[in-house]
CSV table of C-alpha atoms and ligand atoms in Angstrom, one decimal:
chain,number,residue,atom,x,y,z
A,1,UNK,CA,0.0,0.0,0.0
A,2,UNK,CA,1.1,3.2,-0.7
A,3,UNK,CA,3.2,4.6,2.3
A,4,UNK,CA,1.3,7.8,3.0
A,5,UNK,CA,-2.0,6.0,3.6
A,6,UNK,CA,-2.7,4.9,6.9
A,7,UNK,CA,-2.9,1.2,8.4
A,8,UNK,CA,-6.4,0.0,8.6
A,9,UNK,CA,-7.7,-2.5,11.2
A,10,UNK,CA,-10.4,-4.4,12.5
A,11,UNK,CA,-11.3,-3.1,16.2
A,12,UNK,CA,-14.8,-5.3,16.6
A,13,UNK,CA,-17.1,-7.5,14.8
A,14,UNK,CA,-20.3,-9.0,15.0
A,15,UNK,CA,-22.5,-11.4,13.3
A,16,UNK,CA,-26.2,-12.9,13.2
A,17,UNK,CA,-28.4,-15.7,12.1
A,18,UNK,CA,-31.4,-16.7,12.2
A,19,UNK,CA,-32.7,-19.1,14.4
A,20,UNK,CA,-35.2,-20.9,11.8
A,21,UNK,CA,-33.1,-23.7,11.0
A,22,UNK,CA,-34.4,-25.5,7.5
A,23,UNK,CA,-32.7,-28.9,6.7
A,24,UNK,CA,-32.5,-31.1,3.6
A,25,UNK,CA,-35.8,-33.2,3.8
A,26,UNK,CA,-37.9,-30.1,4.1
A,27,UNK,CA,-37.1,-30.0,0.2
A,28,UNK,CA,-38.5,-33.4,-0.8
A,29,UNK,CA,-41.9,-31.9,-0.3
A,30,UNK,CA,-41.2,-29.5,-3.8
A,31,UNK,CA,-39.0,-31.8,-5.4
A,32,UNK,CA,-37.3,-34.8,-6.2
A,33,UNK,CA,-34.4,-34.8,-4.3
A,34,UNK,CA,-32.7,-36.4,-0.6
A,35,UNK,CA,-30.7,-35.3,2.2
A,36,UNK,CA,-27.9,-37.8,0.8
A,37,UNK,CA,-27.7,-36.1,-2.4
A,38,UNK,CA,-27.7,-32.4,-0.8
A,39,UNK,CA,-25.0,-33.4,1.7
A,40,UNK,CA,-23.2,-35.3,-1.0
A,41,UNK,CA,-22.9,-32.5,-3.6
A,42,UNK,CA,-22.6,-29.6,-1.5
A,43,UNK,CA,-21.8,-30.6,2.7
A,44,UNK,CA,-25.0,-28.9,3.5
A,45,UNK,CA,-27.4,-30.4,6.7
A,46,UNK,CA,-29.2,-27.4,7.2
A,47,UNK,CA,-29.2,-24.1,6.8
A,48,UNK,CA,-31.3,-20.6,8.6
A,49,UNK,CA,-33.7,-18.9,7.0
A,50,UNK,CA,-35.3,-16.0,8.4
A,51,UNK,CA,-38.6,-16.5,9.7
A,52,UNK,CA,-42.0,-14.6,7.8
A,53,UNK,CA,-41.9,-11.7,10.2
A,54,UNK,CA,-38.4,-11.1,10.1
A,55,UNK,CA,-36.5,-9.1,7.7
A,56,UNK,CA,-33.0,-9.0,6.0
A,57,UNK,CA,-32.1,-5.6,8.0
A,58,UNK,CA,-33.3,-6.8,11.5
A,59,UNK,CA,-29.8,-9.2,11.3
A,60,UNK,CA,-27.9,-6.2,9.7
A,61,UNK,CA,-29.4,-4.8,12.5
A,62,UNK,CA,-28.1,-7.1,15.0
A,63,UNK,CA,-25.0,-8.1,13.5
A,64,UNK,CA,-23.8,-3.9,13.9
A,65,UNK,CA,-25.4,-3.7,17.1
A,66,UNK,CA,-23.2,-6.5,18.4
A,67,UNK,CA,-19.9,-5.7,16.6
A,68,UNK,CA,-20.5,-2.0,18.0
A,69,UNK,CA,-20.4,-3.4,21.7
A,70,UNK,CA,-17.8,-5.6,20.7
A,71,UNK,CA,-15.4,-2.3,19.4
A,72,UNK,CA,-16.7,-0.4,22.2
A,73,UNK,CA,-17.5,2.5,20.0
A,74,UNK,CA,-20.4,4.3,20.1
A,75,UNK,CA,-23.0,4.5,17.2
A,76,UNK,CA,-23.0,8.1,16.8
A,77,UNK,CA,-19.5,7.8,16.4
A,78,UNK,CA,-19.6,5.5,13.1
A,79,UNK,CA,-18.4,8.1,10.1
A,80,UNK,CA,-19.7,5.6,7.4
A,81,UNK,CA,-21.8,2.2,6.9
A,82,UNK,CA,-21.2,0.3,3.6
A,83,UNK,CA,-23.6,-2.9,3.5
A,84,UNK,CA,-23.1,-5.6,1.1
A,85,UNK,CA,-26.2,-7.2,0.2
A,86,UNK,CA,-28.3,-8.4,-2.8
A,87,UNK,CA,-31.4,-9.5,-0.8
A,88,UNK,CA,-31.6,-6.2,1.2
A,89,UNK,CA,-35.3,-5.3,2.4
A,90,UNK,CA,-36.4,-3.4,-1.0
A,91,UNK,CA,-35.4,-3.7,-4.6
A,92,UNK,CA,-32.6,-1.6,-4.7
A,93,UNK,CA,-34.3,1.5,-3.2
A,94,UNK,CA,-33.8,2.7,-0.2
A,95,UNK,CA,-30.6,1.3,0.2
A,96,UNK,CA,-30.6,-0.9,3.4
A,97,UNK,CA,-27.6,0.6,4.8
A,98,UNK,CA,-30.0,3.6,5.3
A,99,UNK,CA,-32.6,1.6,7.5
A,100,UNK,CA,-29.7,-0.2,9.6
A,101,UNK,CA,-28.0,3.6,10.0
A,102,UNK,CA,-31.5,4.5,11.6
A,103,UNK,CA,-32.2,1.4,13.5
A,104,UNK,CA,-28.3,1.4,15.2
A,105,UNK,CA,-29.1,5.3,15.5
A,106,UNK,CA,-25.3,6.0,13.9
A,107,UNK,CA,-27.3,9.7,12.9
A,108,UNK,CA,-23.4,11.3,11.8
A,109,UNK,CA,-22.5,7.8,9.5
A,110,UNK,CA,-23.5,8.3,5.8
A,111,UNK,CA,-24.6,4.9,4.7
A,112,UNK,CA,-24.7,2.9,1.3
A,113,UNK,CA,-25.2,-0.4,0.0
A,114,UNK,CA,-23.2,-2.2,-2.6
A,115,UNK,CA,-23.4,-5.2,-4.3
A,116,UNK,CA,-20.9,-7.8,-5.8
A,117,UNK,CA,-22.8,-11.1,-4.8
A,118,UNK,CA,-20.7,-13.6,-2.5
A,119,UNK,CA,-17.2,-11.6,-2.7
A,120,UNK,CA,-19.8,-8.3,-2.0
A,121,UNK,CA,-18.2,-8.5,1.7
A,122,UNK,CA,-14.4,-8.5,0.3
A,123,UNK,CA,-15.2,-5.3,-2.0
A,124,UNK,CA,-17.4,-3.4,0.6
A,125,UNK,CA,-13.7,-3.7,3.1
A,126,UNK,CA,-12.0,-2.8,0.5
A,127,UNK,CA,-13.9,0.4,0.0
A,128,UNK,CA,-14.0,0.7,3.6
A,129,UNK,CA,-10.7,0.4,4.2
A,130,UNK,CA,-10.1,3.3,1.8
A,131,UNK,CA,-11.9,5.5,3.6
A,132,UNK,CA,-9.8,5.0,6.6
A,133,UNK,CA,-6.8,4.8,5.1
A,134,UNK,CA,-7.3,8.4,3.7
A,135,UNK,CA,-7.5,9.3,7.0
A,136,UNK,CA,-11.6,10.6,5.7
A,137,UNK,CA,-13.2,8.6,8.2
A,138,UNK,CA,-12.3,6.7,11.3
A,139,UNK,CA,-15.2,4.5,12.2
A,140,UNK,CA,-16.1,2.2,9.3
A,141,UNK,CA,-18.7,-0.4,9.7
A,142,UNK,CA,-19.0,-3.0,7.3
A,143,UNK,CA,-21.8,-5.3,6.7
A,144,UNK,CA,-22.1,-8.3,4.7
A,145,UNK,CA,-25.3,-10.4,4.9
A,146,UNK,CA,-28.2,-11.9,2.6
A,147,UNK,CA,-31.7,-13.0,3.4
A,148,UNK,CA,-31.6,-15.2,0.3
A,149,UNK,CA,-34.3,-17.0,1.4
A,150,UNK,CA,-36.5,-14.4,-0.3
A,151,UNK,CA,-35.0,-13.9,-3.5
A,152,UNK,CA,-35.0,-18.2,-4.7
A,153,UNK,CA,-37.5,-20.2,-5.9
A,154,UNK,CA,-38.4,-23.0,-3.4
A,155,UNK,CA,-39.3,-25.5,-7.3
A,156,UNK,CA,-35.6,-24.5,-8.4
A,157,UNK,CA,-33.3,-27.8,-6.9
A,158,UNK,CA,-30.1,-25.9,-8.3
A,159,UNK,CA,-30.7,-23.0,-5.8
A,160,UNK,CA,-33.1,-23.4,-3.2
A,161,UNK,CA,-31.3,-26.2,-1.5
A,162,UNK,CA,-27.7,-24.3,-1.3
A,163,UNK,CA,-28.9,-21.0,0.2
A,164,UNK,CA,-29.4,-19.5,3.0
A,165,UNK,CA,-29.2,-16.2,5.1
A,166,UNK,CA,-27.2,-14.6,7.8
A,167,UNK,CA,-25.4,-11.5,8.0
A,168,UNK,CA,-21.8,-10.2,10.2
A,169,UNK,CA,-20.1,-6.5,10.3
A,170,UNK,CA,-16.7,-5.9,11.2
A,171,UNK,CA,-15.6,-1.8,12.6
A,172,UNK,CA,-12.6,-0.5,10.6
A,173,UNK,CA,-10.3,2.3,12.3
A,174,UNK,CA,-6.7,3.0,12.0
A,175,UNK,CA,-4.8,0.4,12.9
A,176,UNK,CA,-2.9,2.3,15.2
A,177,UNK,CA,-5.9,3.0,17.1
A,178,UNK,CA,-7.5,-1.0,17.4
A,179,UNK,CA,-4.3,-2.5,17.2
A,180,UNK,CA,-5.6,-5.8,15.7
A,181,UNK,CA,-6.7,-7.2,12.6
A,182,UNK,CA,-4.4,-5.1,10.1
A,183,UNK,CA,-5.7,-5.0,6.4
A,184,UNK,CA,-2.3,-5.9,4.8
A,185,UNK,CA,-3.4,-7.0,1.6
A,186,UNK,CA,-6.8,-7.2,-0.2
A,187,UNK,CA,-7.3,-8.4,-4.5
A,188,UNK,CA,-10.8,-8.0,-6.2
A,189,UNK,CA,-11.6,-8.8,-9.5
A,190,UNK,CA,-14.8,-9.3,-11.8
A,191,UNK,CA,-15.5,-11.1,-15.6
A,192,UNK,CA,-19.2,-9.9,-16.9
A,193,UNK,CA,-18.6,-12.3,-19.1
A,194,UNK,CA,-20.0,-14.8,-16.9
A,195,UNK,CA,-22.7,-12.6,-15.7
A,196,UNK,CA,-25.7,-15.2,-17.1
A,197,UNK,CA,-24.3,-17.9,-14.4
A,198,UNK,CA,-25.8,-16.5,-11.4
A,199,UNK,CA,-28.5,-14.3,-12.5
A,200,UNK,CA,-32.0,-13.1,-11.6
A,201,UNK,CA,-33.1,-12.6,-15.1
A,202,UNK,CA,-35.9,-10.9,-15.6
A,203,UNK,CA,-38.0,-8.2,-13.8
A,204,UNK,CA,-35.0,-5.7,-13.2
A,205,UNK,CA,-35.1,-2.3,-14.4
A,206,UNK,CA,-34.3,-4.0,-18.1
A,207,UNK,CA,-38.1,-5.2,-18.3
A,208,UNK,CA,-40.5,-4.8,-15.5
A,209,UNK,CA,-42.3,-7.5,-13.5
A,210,UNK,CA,-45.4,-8.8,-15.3
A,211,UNK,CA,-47.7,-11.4,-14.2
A,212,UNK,CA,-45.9,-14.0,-16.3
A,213,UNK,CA,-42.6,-13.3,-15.0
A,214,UNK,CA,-44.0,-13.9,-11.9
A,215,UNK,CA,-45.8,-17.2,-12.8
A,216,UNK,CA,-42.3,-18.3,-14.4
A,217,UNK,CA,-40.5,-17.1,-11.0
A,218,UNK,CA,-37.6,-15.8,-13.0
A,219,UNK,CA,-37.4,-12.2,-11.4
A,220,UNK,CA,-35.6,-15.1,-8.6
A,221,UNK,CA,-32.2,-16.2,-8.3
A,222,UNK,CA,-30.9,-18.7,-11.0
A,223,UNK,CA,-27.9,-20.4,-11.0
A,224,UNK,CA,-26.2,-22.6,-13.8
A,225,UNK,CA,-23.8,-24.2,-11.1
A,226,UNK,CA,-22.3,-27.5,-13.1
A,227,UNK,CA,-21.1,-24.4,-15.3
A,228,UNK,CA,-19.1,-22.3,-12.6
A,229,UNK,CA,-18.5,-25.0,-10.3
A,230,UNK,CA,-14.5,-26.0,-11.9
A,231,UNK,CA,-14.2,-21.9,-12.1
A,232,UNK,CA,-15.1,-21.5,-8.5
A,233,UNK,CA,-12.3,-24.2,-7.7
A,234,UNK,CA,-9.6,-22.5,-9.7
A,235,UNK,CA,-10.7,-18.8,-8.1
A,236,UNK,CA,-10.6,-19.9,-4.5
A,237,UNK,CA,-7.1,-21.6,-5.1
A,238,UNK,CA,-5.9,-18.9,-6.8
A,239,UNK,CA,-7.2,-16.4,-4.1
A,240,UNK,CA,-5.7,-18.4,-1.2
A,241,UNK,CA,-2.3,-18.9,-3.2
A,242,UNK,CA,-2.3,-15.0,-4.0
A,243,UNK,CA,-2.7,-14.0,-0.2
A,244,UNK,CA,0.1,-16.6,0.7
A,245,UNK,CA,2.5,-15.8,-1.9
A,246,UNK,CA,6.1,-14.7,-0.2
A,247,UNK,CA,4.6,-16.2,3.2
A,248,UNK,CA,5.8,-18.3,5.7
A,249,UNK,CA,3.0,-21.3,6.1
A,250,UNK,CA,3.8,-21.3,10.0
A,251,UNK,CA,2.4,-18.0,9.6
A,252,UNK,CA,-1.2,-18.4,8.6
A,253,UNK,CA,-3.3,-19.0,11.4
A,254,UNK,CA,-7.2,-19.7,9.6
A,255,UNK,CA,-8.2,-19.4,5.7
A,256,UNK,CA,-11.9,-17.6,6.2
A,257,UNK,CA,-13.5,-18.7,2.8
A,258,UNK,CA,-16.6,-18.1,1.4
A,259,UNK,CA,-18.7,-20.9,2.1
A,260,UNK,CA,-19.9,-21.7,-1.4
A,261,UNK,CA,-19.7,-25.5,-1.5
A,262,UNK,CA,-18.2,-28.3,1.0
A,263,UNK,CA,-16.7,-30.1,-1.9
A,264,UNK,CA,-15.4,-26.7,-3.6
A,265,UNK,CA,-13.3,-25.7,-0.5
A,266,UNK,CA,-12.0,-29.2,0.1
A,267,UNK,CA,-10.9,-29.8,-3.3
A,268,UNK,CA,-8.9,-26.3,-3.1
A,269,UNK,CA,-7.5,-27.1,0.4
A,270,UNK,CA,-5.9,-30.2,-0.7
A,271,UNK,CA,-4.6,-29.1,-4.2
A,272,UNK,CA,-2.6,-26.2,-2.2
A,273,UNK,CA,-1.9,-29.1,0.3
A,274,UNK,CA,-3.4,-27.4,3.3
A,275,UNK,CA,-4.0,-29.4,6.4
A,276,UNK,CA,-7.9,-29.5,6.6
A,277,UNK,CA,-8.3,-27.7,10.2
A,278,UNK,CA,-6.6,-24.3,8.5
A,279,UNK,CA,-9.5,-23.8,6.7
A,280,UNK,CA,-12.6,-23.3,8.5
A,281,UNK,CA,-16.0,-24.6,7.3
A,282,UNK,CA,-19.3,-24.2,8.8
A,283,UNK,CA,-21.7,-24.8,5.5
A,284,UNK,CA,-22.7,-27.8,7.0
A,285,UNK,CA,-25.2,-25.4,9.1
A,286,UNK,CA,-26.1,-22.3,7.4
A,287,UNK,CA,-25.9,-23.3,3.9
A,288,UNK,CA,-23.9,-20.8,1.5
A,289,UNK,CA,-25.1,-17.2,2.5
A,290,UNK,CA,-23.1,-15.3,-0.2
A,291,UNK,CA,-22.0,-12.0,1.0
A,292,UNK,CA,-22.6,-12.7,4.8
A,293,UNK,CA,-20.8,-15.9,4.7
A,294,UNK,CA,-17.1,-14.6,5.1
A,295,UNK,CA,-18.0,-12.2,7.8
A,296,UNK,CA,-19.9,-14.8,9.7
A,297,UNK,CA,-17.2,-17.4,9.1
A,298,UNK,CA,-14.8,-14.7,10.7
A,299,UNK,CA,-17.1,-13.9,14.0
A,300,UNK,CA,-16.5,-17.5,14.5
A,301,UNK,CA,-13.5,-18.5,13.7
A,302,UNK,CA,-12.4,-15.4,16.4
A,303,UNK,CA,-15.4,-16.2,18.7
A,304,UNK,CA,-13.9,-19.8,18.8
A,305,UNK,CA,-10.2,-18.6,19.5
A,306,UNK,CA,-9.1,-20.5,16.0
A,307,UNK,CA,-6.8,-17.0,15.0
A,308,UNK,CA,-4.1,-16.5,16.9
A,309,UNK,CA,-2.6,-13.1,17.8
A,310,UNK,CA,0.2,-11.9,15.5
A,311,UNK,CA,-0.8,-14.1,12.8
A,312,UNK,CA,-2.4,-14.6,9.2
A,313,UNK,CA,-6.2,-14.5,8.1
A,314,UNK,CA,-6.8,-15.4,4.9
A,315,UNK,CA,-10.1,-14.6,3.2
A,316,UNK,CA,-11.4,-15.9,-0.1
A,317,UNK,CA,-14.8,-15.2,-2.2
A,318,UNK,CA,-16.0,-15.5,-5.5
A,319,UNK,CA,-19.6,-15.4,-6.6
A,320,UNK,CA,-22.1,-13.9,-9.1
A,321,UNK,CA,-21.0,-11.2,-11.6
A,322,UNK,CA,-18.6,-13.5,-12.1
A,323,UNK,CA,-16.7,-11.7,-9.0
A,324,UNK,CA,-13.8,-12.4,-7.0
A,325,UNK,CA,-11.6,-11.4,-3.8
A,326,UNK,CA,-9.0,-12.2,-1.5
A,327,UNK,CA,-7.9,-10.5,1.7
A,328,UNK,CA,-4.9,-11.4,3.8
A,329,UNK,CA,-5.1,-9.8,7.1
A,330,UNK,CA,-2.2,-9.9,10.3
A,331,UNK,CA,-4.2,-10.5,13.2
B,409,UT7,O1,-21.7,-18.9,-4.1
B,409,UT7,C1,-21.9,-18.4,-5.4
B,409,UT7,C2,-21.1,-19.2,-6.4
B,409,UT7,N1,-21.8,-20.4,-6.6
B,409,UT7,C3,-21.1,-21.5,-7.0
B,409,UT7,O2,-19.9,-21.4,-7.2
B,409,UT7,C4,-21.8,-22.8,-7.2
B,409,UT7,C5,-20.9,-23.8,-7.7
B,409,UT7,N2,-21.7,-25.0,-8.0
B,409,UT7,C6,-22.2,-25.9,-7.2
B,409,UT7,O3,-22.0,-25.7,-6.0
B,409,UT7,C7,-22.8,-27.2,-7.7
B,409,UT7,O4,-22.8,-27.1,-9.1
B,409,UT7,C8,-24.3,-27.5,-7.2
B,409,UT7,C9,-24.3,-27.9,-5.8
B,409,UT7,C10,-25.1,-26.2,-7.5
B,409,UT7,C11,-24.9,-28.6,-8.0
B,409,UT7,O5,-24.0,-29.8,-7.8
B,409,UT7,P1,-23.5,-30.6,-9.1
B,409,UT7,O6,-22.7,-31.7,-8.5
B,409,UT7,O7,-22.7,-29.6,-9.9
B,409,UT7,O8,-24.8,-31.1,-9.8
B,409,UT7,P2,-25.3,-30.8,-11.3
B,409,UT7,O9,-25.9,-29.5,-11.4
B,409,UT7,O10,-24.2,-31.3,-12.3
B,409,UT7,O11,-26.4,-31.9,-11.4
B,409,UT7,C12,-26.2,-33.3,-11.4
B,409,UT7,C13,-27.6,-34.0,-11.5
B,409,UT7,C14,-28.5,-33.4,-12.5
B,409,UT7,O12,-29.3,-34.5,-13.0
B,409,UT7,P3,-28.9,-35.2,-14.4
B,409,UT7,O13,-29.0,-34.1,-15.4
B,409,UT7,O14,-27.5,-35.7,-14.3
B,409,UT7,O15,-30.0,-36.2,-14.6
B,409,UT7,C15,-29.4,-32.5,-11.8
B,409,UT7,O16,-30.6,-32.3,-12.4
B,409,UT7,O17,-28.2,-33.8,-10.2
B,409,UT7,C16,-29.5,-33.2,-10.4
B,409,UT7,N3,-29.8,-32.3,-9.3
B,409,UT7,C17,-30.4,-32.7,-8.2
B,409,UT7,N4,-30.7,-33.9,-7.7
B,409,UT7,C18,-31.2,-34.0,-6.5
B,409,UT7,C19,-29.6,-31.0,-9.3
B,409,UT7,N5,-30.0,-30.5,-8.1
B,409,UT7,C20,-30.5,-31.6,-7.4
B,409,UT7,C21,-31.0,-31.7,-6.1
B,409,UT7,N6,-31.4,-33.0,-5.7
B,409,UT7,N7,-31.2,-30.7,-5.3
């Protein structure tokens, strides 16, 4: 990084989920399918969806609310919120970072949402970090999180089984004032190209809603996932290889990946001969919940003491778009 920005680091974090656990035989009712299969293909038993009267920002909500206490800064304190969501509480407008700003009662944060799918929490710290690196802000929160359970189609097999939602904010400030969790490093990238894989096709601004859209449930999430599976393995090796280039292994102390598939992540572990326990995994019970999966992965992994003081956090995420990112952060 450029030697006249400032360090950026991670003074608190917070995540939530919902307690509405769903698991894989509540989808033989809609379809053919089995808890074998589901658990086969993807490591999923169950994942949380949010119950009807709940909404996508009451665990944004949360999540900030927790990771506030946890920095011991005060809401009106927080200079900025950046959210990363696609599934926020309206179609694009207001942007949910706005309700959550007035829910936490941060009334001095401007607030914004961005999206960039599964990686959206890796590009919304980027972005973050900027801002405190430029010494323009000092309280940063970011959000990532999803209530994808709204946005699929319960007859779609190729989506509705994998998803689920769940959200987790970290505070940025400069590093010199938390004195943990130092942004060294952070890599995003994107190919439109692939921007038919993971799609909601129609009923965006391109064509609006009509009732046959809605009978054909394509203003929901599709996925053609045989088609970006191998690219997803390649992207997450890649990503984990890029933050570990010039490294000492002793060094790392946890990959954090996007939880996008069981099979995915263990296939990348053992082609860049990781020992299994380095990279943390917990899709077996939320399910993949794009951009709050890293975030929430994190909460854990420090909630469980798995990083260690001093030492590396990898972070890893690729999803619709096609996007990417990678983080490596000193701990
Ligand atoms: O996080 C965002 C980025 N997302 C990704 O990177 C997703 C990557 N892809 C995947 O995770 C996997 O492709 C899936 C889990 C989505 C699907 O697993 P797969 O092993 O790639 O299965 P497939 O799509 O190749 O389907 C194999 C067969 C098909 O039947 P035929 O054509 O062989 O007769 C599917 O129709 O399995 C069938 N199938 C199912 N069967 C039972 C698809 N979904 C299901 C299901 N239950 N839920």
């Amino acid at each position: 990084m450029n030697p006249s920005l400032i360090d950026v680091g991670i003074a608190g974090y917070g995540c939530s989920i919902p307690e509405r656990s769903v698991d894989n035989n509540y989808f033989t009712r809609f379809f053919e399918t089995s808890d074998e299969w589901i658990m086969q293909r993807t490591g999923i038993q169950a994942r949380r969806w949010l119950k009807d009267d709940e909404k996508p920002s009451d665990m944004f909500t949360a999540a900030s609310e927790r990771c506030l206490e946890k920095s011991g800064v005060n809401a009106e304190d927080v200079d900025l919120i950046i959210l990363a969501t696609v599934s926020g509480d309206h179609l694009g407008v207001p942007a949910t970072a706005c309700i959550v700003q007035d829910n936490i009662g941060a009334k001095n944060a401007a607030a914004f949402d961005i999206q960039a799918a599964c990686t959206g929490f890796l590009y919304a710290l980027s972005v973050g970090r900027q801002f405190v690196a430029t010494g323009a802000y000092k309280n940063v929160l970011v959000i990532g999180g999803e209530g994808l359970s709204r946005i699929i189609d319960i007859y779609d097999r190729g989506t509705s089984i994998i998803f689920g939602d769940g959200a987790g904010a970290v505070l940025l400030q400069p590093h010199e004032t938390c004195q943990q969790g130092l942004i060294e490093d952070i890599t995003l990238g994107a190919d439109g190209a692939g921007a038919q894989f993971i799609t909601r096709p129609r009923g965006g601004a391109m064509e609006q809603i009509t009732p046959d859209i809605l009978s054909e449930g394509t203003h929901q999430l599709r996925m053609k996932g045989r088609e970006v599976y191998r690219f997803a393995v390649s992207r997450m090796t890649e990503l984990m290889a890029w933050a570990m280039e010039g490294q000492d292994p002793e060094e790392l102390s946890i990959v954090v990946p996007h939880q996008v598939n069981k099979r995915i992540l263990e296939t990348a572990t053992a082609k860049l001969d990781l020992p299994p326990e380095k990279v943390y995994i917990n899709i077996d019970k939320y399910g993949n919940t794009s951009a709050g999966s890293v975030p929430v992965a994190l909460c854990e992994c420090l909630d469980a003491g798995k990083i260690e003081k001093g030492k590396l956090v990898v972070m890893a995420a690729f999803g619709a778009g096609l996007t990417w990112g990678g983080a490596r952060l000193r701990w």
